[in-house]
Amino acid sequence: MLKIGLTGGIGAGKSTVSTILAERGAVIVDADVIAREVVAPGQPLLAELAGTFGPEVLTPAGELDRAALAAAAFADEESTAVLNALMHPAIRTRTLEQFARAAEADLIVHDVALLVENDMAPDYHLSLLVDVPAAVRLDRLVRTRGMDRADAEARIARQATDAARRDACDVVIDNSGSLEDTRRAAGALVDERLLPFARNLRARRRAERPAVALTEPGTADWTGEARRIIARLRRGTGERHPIEHIGSTAVEDLPAKDVIDLQLLVPDLAAADDLAPRLADLGFPGGEGFDHLGEDGREPKRFHANADPGRAVNLHVRTESSTGARFALRFRDLLRDDAEERRRYGALKRRLVDRHAGDPTACAEAKEPYFAQLRRRLVPESFDS
């Protein structure tokens, strides 16, 4: 099951995109609907709210009086904390129940208005943002919903900024144009990325990679993408393992294959093997691998690659004391600090890609003499004196 988080500011048209995704076969779990369901008449939470905040939060018909609850619960920080302590567990339980019922679905979309505000983006395989500039959303709220302008401005101001949402989400769906434009964009996303990702995830299969090509620096947001992926991996593995962005995409002003390399450190390879099923669940299937150490030396590691066809990621799982782990970090830092070495390596990469563009294995092997030289320089303690 591919878990997708869907969000957008008030007035962005999140429900429109949710409907389109549902038409394409996705199961929708709507956080707003769940929040209403758990306080419906007959639900235990409604009685708890009345017992905590007083019977005046109920209407004469026994339903929740939302205005009265807001007046009581948002009067001070302590009351708000009490409300959250009651609401959040009930909502979480109902949400998990719906996820469990949809376990056999290819796509499940969690529609959450405050996904970014509540730091939920790392909980999903991907987070989608329905994006419309705040000024356009304000105009829509006033024109189409009849909201008072001051009230609409206040609601927008209470939510995350447009920039914060874009920074937190993996995919942006522009909904500032026509409905047909949005339908085409969402449909292409489902067909070209989400469904292939879901199938790869279920098969525990890495996504296919394009031919080797270099992307020039400044044309991709590798740093932002790596940060989001690392946050997802850290949360998904219990915040127990150091994970860092390594390789060429971690270095500014360096041409690179459009592949994000990450390094996850474990105490030993037994821990790496124990972690493998969880990494596969997170979208990173893998198995045994090794690092070349030069002079015919090899060092075992575990190598995982992601199942998402829209973003190539290599995840190197190495032991904390390994030569490969030390070299990866020291080489990255050398390239960040030394402009001449960065230029030299960039020129080498261009020559080898031109020569071996159709053969990534040959391209990688052709770099080994350069790496062997630098390993001796950067990790001298790993060589016999």
CSV table of C-alpha atoms in Angstrom, one decimal:
chain,number,residue,atom,x,y,z
A,1,MET,CA,0.0,0.0,0.0
A,2,LEU,CA,1.4,3.3,-1.1
A,3,LYS,CA,0.6,6.0,1.5
A,4,ILE,CA,0.2,9.5,0.2
A,5,GLY,CA,-0.3,12.6,2.2
A,6,LEU,CA,-2.4,15.3,0.5
A,7,THR,CA,-2.5,18.9,1.7
A,8,GLY,CA,-3.1,22.5,0.6
A,9,GLY,CA,-4.1,25.8,2.1
A,10,ILE,CA,-7.7,26.8,2.6
A,11,GLY,CA,-9.2,27.7,-0.8
A,12,ALA,CA,-6.5,25.8,-2.8
A,13,GLY,CA,-8.9,23.1,-4.0
A,14,LYS,CA,-7.6,20.1,-2.1
A,15,SER,CA,-10.9,18.4,-2.2
A,16,THR,CA,-11.0,18.8,-6.0
A,17,VAL,CA,-7.7,16.9,-6.3
A,18,SER,CA,-8.8,14.3,-3.7
A,19,THR,CA,-11.9,13.6,-5.9
A,20,ILE,CA,-9.8,13.2,-9.0
A,21,LEU,CA,-7.5,10.8,-7.2
A,22,ALA,CA,-10.5,8.8,-6.0
A,23,GLU,CA,-11.8,8.6,-9.5
A,24,ARG,CA,-8.4,7.1,-10.5
A,25,GLY,CA,-8.8,4.4,-7.9
A,26,ALA,CA,-7.2,5.8,-4.7
A,27,VAL,CA,-8.8,5.2,-1.3
A,28,ILE,CA,-9.3,8.5,0.4
A,29,VAL,CA,-9.0,8.9,4.2
A,30,ASP,CA,-10.3,12.4,5.0
A,31,ALA,CA,-9.1,13.9,8.2
A,32,ASP,CA,-11.9,16.4,8.4
A,33,VAL,CA,-14.5,13.7,8.0
A,34,ILE,CA,-12.9,11.6,10.7
A,35,ALA,CA,-12.8,14.6,13.0
A,36,ARG,CA,-16.6,15.0,12.6
A,37,GLU,CA,-17.2,11.2,12.9
A,38,VAL,CA,-15.5,10.8,16.3
A,39,VAL,CA,-17.7,13.5,17.9
A,40,ALA,CA,-21.0,12.3,16.4
A,41,PRO,CA,-23.9,11.5,18.8
A,42,GLY,CA,-23.3,8.1,20.4
A,43,GLN,CA,-19.5,8.3,20.2
A,44,PRO,CA,-17.6,8.0,23.5
A,45,LEU,CA,-15.6,11.1,22.7
A,46,LEU,CA,-18.7,13.3,22.7
A,47,ALA,CA,-19.6,12.3,26.2
A,48,GLU,CA,-16.0,13.0,27.3
A,49,LEU,CA,-16.1,16.4,25.8
A,50,ALA,CA,-19.3,17.3,27.6
A,51,GLY,CA,-17.9,15.9,30.9
A,52,THR,CA,-14.7,17.9,30.5
A,53,PHE,CA,-16.0,21.2,29.2
A,54,GLY,CA,-19.6,21.2,30.4
A,55,PRO,CA,-23.0,20.3,29.0
A,56,GLU,CA,-23.2,23.6,27.3
A,57,VAL,CA,-20.9,22.3,24.5
A,58,LEU,CA,-23.9,20.1,23.4
A,59,THR,CA,-27.0,21.4,21.5
A,60,PRO,CA,-30.5,20.6,22.8
A,61,ALA,CA,-30.5,17.7,20.3
A,62,GLY,CA,-27.4,16.2,21.9
A,63,GLU,CA,-25.0,17.1,19.1
A,64,LEU,CA,-21.7,18.9,19.4
A,65,ASP,CA,-22.0,22.7,19.5
A,66,ARG,CA,-18.7,23.5,17.8
A,67,ALA,CA,-18.8,27.2,18.6
A,68,ALA,CA,-19.4,26.6,22.2
A,69,LEU,CA,-16.6,24.0,22.3
A,70,ALA,CA,-14.2,26.4,20.6
A,71,ALA,CA,-15.1,29.1,23.2
A,72,ALA,CA,-14.4,26.8,26.1
A,73,ALA,CA,-11.4,24.9,24.7
A,74,PHE,CA,-9.5,27.8,23.2
A,75,ALA,CA,-9.9,30.1,26.1
A,76,ASP,CA,-6.4,29.3,27.3
A,77,GLU,CA,-3.4,27.1,26.4
A,78,GLU,CA,-4.3,24.6,29.2
A,79,SER,CA,-7.8,24.1,27.9
A,80,THR,CA,-6.5,23.7,24.3
A,81,ALA,CA,-4.1,21.0,25.5
A,82,VAL,CA,-6.9,19.1,27.2
A,83,LEU,CA,-9.0,19.2,24.0
A,84,ASN,CA,-6.0,17.9,21.9
A,85,ALA,CA,-5.4,15.2,24.5
A,86,LEU,CA,-9.0,14.0,24.0
A,87,MET,CA,-9.3,14.5,20.2
A,88,HIS,CA,-6.0,13.3,18.9
A,89,PRO,CA,-6.1,9.7,20.2
A,90,ALA,CA,-9.6,9.2,18.9
A,91,ILE,CA,-8.8,10.6,15.5
A,92,ARG,CA,-5.6,8.6,15.3
A,93,THR,CA,-7.4,5.3,16.2
A,94,ARG,CA,-10.1,5.9,13.6
A,95,THR,CA,-7.5,6.9,11.0
A,96,LEU,CA,-5.5,3.7,11.6
A,97,GLU,CA,-8.7,1.6,11.3
A,98,GLN,CA,-9.4,3.1,7.9
A,99,PHE,CA,-5.8,2.5,6.7
A,100,ALA,CA,-6.1,-1.1,7.9
A,101,ARG,CA,-9.3,-1.6,5.9
A,102,ALA,CA,-7.6,-0.3,2.8
A,103,ALA,CA,-4.5,-2.5,3.2
A,104,GLU,CA,-5.0,-4.2,-0.1
A,105,ALA,CA,-5.4,-1.0,-2.1
A,106,ASP,CA,-2.6,0.3,-4.4
A,107,LEU,CA,-3.0,3.9,-3.3
A,108,ILE,CA,-4.3,5.4,-0.1
A,109,VAL,CA,-4.5,9.1,0.2
A,110,HIS,CA,-4.7,10.8,3.6
A,111,ASP,CA,-6.3,14.2,3.0
A,112,VAL,CA,-5.0,16.5,5.8
A,113,ALA,CA,-5.4,20.3,5.9
A,114,LEU,CA,-2.7,20.7,8.6
A,115,LEU,CA,-0.3,18.1,7.4
A,116,VAL,CA,2.6,20.6,7.3
A,117,GLU,CA,1.7,22.4,10.5
A,118,ASN,CA,1.6,19.1,12.3
A,119,ASP,CA,4.9,17.8,10.8
A,120,MET,CA,3.2,14.8,9.2
A,121,ALA,CA,5.0,14.8,5.8
A,122,PRO,CA,7.6,12.2,6.9
A,123,ASP,CA,4.8,9.7,7.7
A,124,TYR,CA,4.0,9.0,4.1
A,125,HIS,CA,5.8,7.6,1.1
A,126,LEU,CA,5.1,10.9,-0.7
A,127,SER,CA,3.4,14.1,0.3
A,128,LEU,CA,1.4,16.0,-2.4
A,129,LEU,CA,0.7,19.8,-2.2
A,130,VAL,CA,-2.2,21.3,-4.0
A,131,ASP,CA,-0.7,24.7,-4.7
A,132,VAL,CA,-2.4,28.0,-5.3
A,133,PRO,CA,-0.9,31.4,-4.3
A,134,ALA,CA,-2.3,32.8,-1.1
A,135,ALA,CA,-3.6,35.9,-2.9
A,136,VAL,CA,-5.6,33.7,-5.4
A,137,ARG,CA,-6.9,31.6,-2.5
A,138,LEU,CA,-8.1,34.7,-0.7
A,139,ASP,CA,-10.0,35.9,-3.8
A,140,ARG,CA,-11.6,32.5,-4.2
A,141,LEU,CA,-12.7,32.4,-0.6
A,142,VAL,CA,-14.3,35.8,-0.8
A,143,ARG,CA,-15.8,35.4,-4.3
A,144,THR,CA,-17.0,31.8,-4.4
A,145,ARG,CA,-17.5,31.0,-0.7
A,146,GLY,CA,-18.8,34.4,0.3
A,147,MET,CA,-16.4,34.6,3.2
A,148,ASP,CA,-15.7,37.9,4.9
A,149,ARG,CA,-12.3,39.2,3.6
A,150,ALA,CA,-10.9,39.8,7.1
A,151,ASP,CA,-12.0,36.3,8.3
A,152,ALA,CA,-10.5,34.7,5.2
A,153,GLU,CA,-7.2,36.6,5.6
A,154,ALA,CA,-7.1,35.5,9.3
A,155,ARG,CA,-7.6,31.8,8.4
A,156,ILE,CA,-4.9,31.9,5.7
A,157,ALA,CA,-2.5,33.6,8.2
A,158,ARG,CA,-3.1,30.9,10.8
A,159,GLN,CA,-1.9,28.2,8.4
A,160,ALA,CA,1.6,27.4,7.1
A,161,THR,CA,3.0,29.7,4.4
A,162,ASP,CA,3.1,28.7,0.7
A,163,ALA,CA,6.9,28.5,1.0
A,164,ALA,CA,6.7,26.2,4.0
A,165,ARG,CA,4.3,23.8,2.3
A,166,ARG,CA,6.5,23.6,-0.9
A,167,ASP,CA,9.5,23.0,1.3
A,168,ALA,CA,7.8,20.1,3.1
A,169,CYS,CA,6.1,18.3,0.2
A,170,ASP,CA,7.5,16.1,-2.5
A,171,VAL,CA,5.1,16.9,-5.4
A,172,VAL,CA,3.3,20.1,-6.2
A,173,ILE,CA,0.0,20.1,-8.2
A,174,ASP,CA,-0.7,23.5,-9.5
A,175,ASN,CA,-4.4,24.2,-9.2
A,176,SER,CA,-4.4,27.8,-10.2
A,177,GLY,CA,-5.5,27.1,-13.8
A,178,SER,CA,-8.6,25.3,-15.1
A,179,LEU,CA,-10.2,22.1,-13.7
A,180,GLU,CA,-9.1,20.3,-16.9
A,181,ASP,CA,-5.5,21.4,-16.4
A,182,THR,CA,-5.6,20.0,-12.8
A,183,ARG,CA,-7.3,16.8,-14.0
A,184,ARG,CA,-4.5,16.2,-16.5
A,185,ALA,CA,-1.7,16.9,-14.0
A,186,ALA,CA,-3.2,14.6,-11.4
A,187,GLY,CA,-3.9,11.9,-13.9
A,188,ALA,CA,-0.4,12.0,-15.2
A,189,LEU,CA,1.0,11.8,-11.7
A,190,VAL,CA,-1.1,8.7,-10.9
A,191,ASP,CA,-0.2,6.9,-14.2
A,192,GLU,CA,3.4,7.8,-14.4
A,193,ARG,CA,4.5,7.9,-10.8
A,194,LEU,CA,2.1,6.8,-8.1
A,195,LEU,CA,0.8,3.5,-9.6
A,196,PRO,CA,4.3,2.4,-10.8
A,197,PHE,CA,5.6,3.3,-7.3
A,198,ALA,CA,2.8,1.3,-5.7
A,199,ARG,CA,3.5,-1.8,-7.8
A,200,ASN,CA,7.2,-1.6,-7.2
A,201,LEU,CA,6.5,-1.3,-3.5
A,202,ARG,CA,4.3,-4.3,-3.4
A,203,ALA,CA,6.9,-6.4,-5.3
A,204,ARG,CA,9.8,-5.0,-3.3
A,205,ARG,CA,11.4,-3.9,-6.5
A,206,ARG,CA,13.6,-0.9,-7.2
A,207,ALA,CA,12.4,1.5,-9.9
A,208,GLU,CA,14.0,1.4,-13.3
A,209,ARG,CA,16.8,4.0,-13.9
A,210,PRO,CA,17.4,6.1,-17.0
A,211,ALA,CA,20.6,6.0,-18.9
A,212,VAL,CA,23.6,7.7,-17.3
A,213,ALA,CA,23.5,11.5,-17.9
A,214,LEU,CA,24.8,14.5,-16.0
A,215,THR,CA,22.6,17.2,-14.6
A,216,GLU,CA,24.3,20.6,-14.3
A,217,PRO,CA,24.3,22.2,-10.8
A,218,GLY,CA,21.6,24.6,-10.0
A,219,THR,CA,18.9,22.9,-12.0
A,220,ALA,CA,17.6,20.6,-9.3
A,221,ASP,CA,16.7,20.9,-5.6
A,222,TRP,CA,18.8,17.9,-4.5
A,223,THR,CA,19.4,19.4,-1.0
A,224,GLY,CA,15.7,19.9,-0.3
A,225,GLU,CA,14.8,16.5,-1.8
A,226,ALA,CA,17.5,14.8,0.3
A,227,ARG,CA,16.3,16.5,3.4
A,228,ARG,CA,12.7,15.2,2.9
A,229,ILE,CA,13.8,11.7,2.2
A,230,ILE,CA,16.1,11.6,5.2
A,231,ALA,CA,13.3,12.8,7.4
A,232,ARG,CA,11.1,10.0,6.1
A,233,LEU,CA,13.8,7.4,6.7
A,234,ARG,CA,14.6,8.6,10.1
A,235,ARG,CA,11.0,8.6,11.3
A,236,GLY,CA,10.3,5.3,9.6
A,237,THR,CA,13.3,3.6,11.3
A,238,GLY,CA,12.6,5.1,14.8
A,239,GLU,CA,15.1,7.9,14.7
A,240,ARG,CA,17.8,5.4,15.6
A,241,HIS,CA,20.3,5.7,12.8
A,242,PRO,CA,22.5,8.5,11.5
A,243,ILE,CA,21.6,9.3,7.9
A,244,GLU,CA,23.5,11.8,5.7
A,245,HIS,CA,23.4,13.1,2.2
A,246,ILE,CA,26.6,12.0,0.4
A,247,GLY,CA,27.8,11.8,-3.2
A,248,SER,CA,27.9,14.4,-5.9
A,249,THR,CA,24.3,15.7,-5.3
A,250,ALA,CA,25.4,16.7,-1.8
A,251,VAL,CA,28.0,19.1,-3.3
A,252,GLU,CA,27.1,22.5,-4.7
A,253,ASP,CA,28.6,23.5,-8.1
A,254,LEU,CA,29.2,19.9,-9.1
A,255,PRO,CA,27.6,18.2,-12.1
A,256,ALA,CA,26.0,14.9,-11.1
A,257,LYS,CA,23.7,12.1,-12.1
A,258,ASP,CA,20.2,12.9,-11.0
A,259,VAL,CA,20.5,10.3,-8.2
A,260,ILE,CA,20.5,11.2,-4.5
A,261,ASP,CA,23.0,9.1,-2.5
A,262,LEU,CA,22.3,8.7,1.2
A,263,GLN,CA,24.3,6.8,3.8
A,264,LEU,CA,22.7,5.1,6.8
A,265,LEU,CA,25.0,3.9,9.6
A,266,VAL,CA,24.4,0.8,11.7
A,267,PRO,CA,26.5,-0.9,14.4
A,268,ASP,CA,27.0,-4.1,12.4
A,269,LEU,CA,25.7,-5.9,9.3
A,270,ALA,CA,23.3,-8.0,11.4
A,271,ALA,CA,21.6,-4.7,12.3
A,272,ALA,CA,21.5,-3.8,8.6
A,273,ASP,CA,19.8,-7.1,7.8
A,274,ASP,CA,17.3,-6.7,10.6
A,275,LEU,CA,16.5,-3.2,9.2
A,276,ALA,CA,16.1,-4.4,5.6
A,277,PRO,CA,12.3,-5.3,5.8
A,278,ARG,CA,11.5,-2.0,7.3
A,279,LEU,CA,13.5,-0.2,4.6
A,280,ALA,CA,11.6,-2.1,2.0
A,281,ASP,CA,8.3,-1.1,3.5
A,282,LEU,CA,9.4,2.5,3.3
A,283,GLY,CA,10.1,2.1,-0.4
A,284,PHE,CA,13.8,1.1,-0.3
A,285,PRO,CA,14.3,-2.6,-1.2
A,286,GLY,CA,17.8,-3.9,-1.2
A,287,GLY,CA,20.3,-6.6,-0.3
A,288,GLU,CA,24.0,-7.4,-0.1
A,289,GLY,CA,26.6,-5.1,-1.7
A,290,PHE,CA,30.2,-4.0,-1.3
A,291,ASP,CA,32.5,-1.1,-1.6
A,292,HIS,CA,35.7,-1.2,-3.7
A,293,LEU,CA,38.6,-0.4,-1.5
A,294,GLY,CA,41.3,-0.5,-4.2
A,295,GLU,CA,44.1,-3.0,-4.5
A,296,ASP,CA,41.4,-5.7,-5.1
A,297,GLY,CA,40.0,-5.1,-1.6
A,298,ARG,CA,36.2,-5.2,-1.0
A,299,GLU,CA,34.2,-4.2,2.1
A,300,PRO,CA,30.7,-5.6,2.6
A,301,LYS,CA,27.7,-3.3,3.0
A,302,ARG,CA,24.0,-3.4,2.2
A,303,PHE,CA,22.7,-1.5,-0.8
A,304,HIS,CA,19.1,-0.3,-1.2
A,305,ALA,CA,17.6,1.7,-4.0
A,306,ASN,CA,14.1,3.2,-4.0
A,307,ALA,CA,11.0,2.1,-5.6
A,308,ASP,CA,9.8,5.5,-6.7
A,309,PRO,CA,10.2,6.1,-10.5
A,310,GLY,CA,10.0,9.8,-10.0
A,311,ARG,CA,13.1,10.2,-7.8
A,312,ALA,CA,16.2,8.0,-8.0
A,313,VAL,CA,17.8,7.3,-4.6
A,314,ASN,CA,20.7,5.1,-3.6
A,315,LEU,CA,20.8,4.2,0.1
A,316,HIS,CA,24.1,2.8,1.3
A,317,VAL,CA,23.8,1.0,4.6
A,318,ARG,CA,27.3,0.8,6.1
A,319,THR,CA,28.7,0.0,9.5
A,320,GLU,CA,29.8,2.9,11.6
A,321,SER,CA,33.5,1.9,11.6
A,322,SER,CA,33.7,1.0,8.0
A,323,THR,CA,36.2,2.5,5.5
A,324,GLY,CA,33.4,3.1,3.1
A,325,ALA,CA,31.5,5.2,5.6
A,326,ARG,CA,34.5,7.3,6.5
A,327,PHE,CA,35.5,7.8,2.9
A,328,ALA,CA,32.0,8.8,1.8
A,329,LEU,CA,31.8,11.6,4.3
A,330,ARG,CA,35.5,12.8,3.9
A,331,PHE,CA,35.2,12.8,0.1
A,332,ARG,CA,32.0,14.8,0.2
A,333,ASP,CA,33.5,17.3,2.6
A,334,LEU,CA,36.7,17.5,0.4
A,335,LEU,CA,34.6,18.4,-2.6
A,336,ARG,CA,32.6,20.9,-0.7
A,337,ASP,CA,35.8,22.7,0.5
A,338,ASP,CA,38.3,22.3,-2.3
A,339,ALA,CA,37.3,24.1,-5.5
A,340,GLU,CA,40.2,22.6,-7.5
A,341,GLU,CA,39.4,19.0,-6.5
A,342,ARG,CA,35.7,19.7,-7.3
A,343,ARG,CA,36.7,21.0,-10.8
A,344,ARG,CA,39.0,18.0,-11.4
A,345,TYR,CA,36.3,15.5,-10.4
A,346,GLY,CA,33.6,17.2,-12.4
A,347,ALA,CA,35.8,17.1,-15.5
A,348,LEU,CA,36.5,13.3,-14.9
A,349,LYS,CA,32.8,12.7,-14.6
A,350,ARG,CA,32.0,14.4,-17.9
A,351,ARG,CA,34.7,12.5,-19.8
A,352,LEU,CA,33.5,9.1,-18.4
A,353,VAL,CA,29.8,9.8,-19.0
A,354,ASP,CA,30.6,10.8,-22.6
A,355,ARG,CA,32.5,7.5,-23.0
A,356,HIS,CA,30.1,5.1,-21.1
A,357,ALA,CA,26.7,6.8,-21.3
A,358,GLY,CA,24.9,3.6,-22.0
A,359,ASP,CA,26.7,1.5,-19.4
A,360,PRO,CA,26.4,2.8,-15.8
A,361,THR,CA,28.5,-0.2,-14.5
A,362,ALA,CA,31.4,0.6,-16.8
A,363,CYS,CA,31.2,4.3,-15.9
A,364,ALA,CA,31.4,3.5,-12.2
A,365,GLU,CA,34.3,1.1,-12.6
A,366,ALA,CA,36.2,3.6,-14.7
A,367,LYS,CA,36.2,6.0,-11.7
A,368,GLU,CA,37.8,3.4,-9.4
A,369,PRO,CA,41.5,4.5,-10.0
A,370,TYR,CA,40.6,8.0,-9.0
A,371,PHE,CA,38.7,6.8,-5.9
A,372,ALA,CA,41.6,4.5,-4.9
A,373,GLN,CA,44.0,7.4,-4.9
A,374,LEU,CA,41.7,9.5,-2.8
A,375,ARG,CA,40.9,6.7,-0.3
A,376,ARG,CA,44.6,6.4,0.5
A,377,ARG,CA,44.7,10.2,1.0
A,378,LEU,CA,41.5,10.5,3.0
A,379,VAL,CA,41.3,7.3,4.9
A,380,PRO,CA,45.0,6.4,5.4
A,381,GLU,CA,44.3,4.5,8.6
A,382,SER,CA,42.5,1.8,6.5
A,383,PHE,CA,45.7,0.9,4.6
A,384,ASP,CA,48.6,-1.2,5.8
A,385,SER,CA,51.6,0.9,6.6
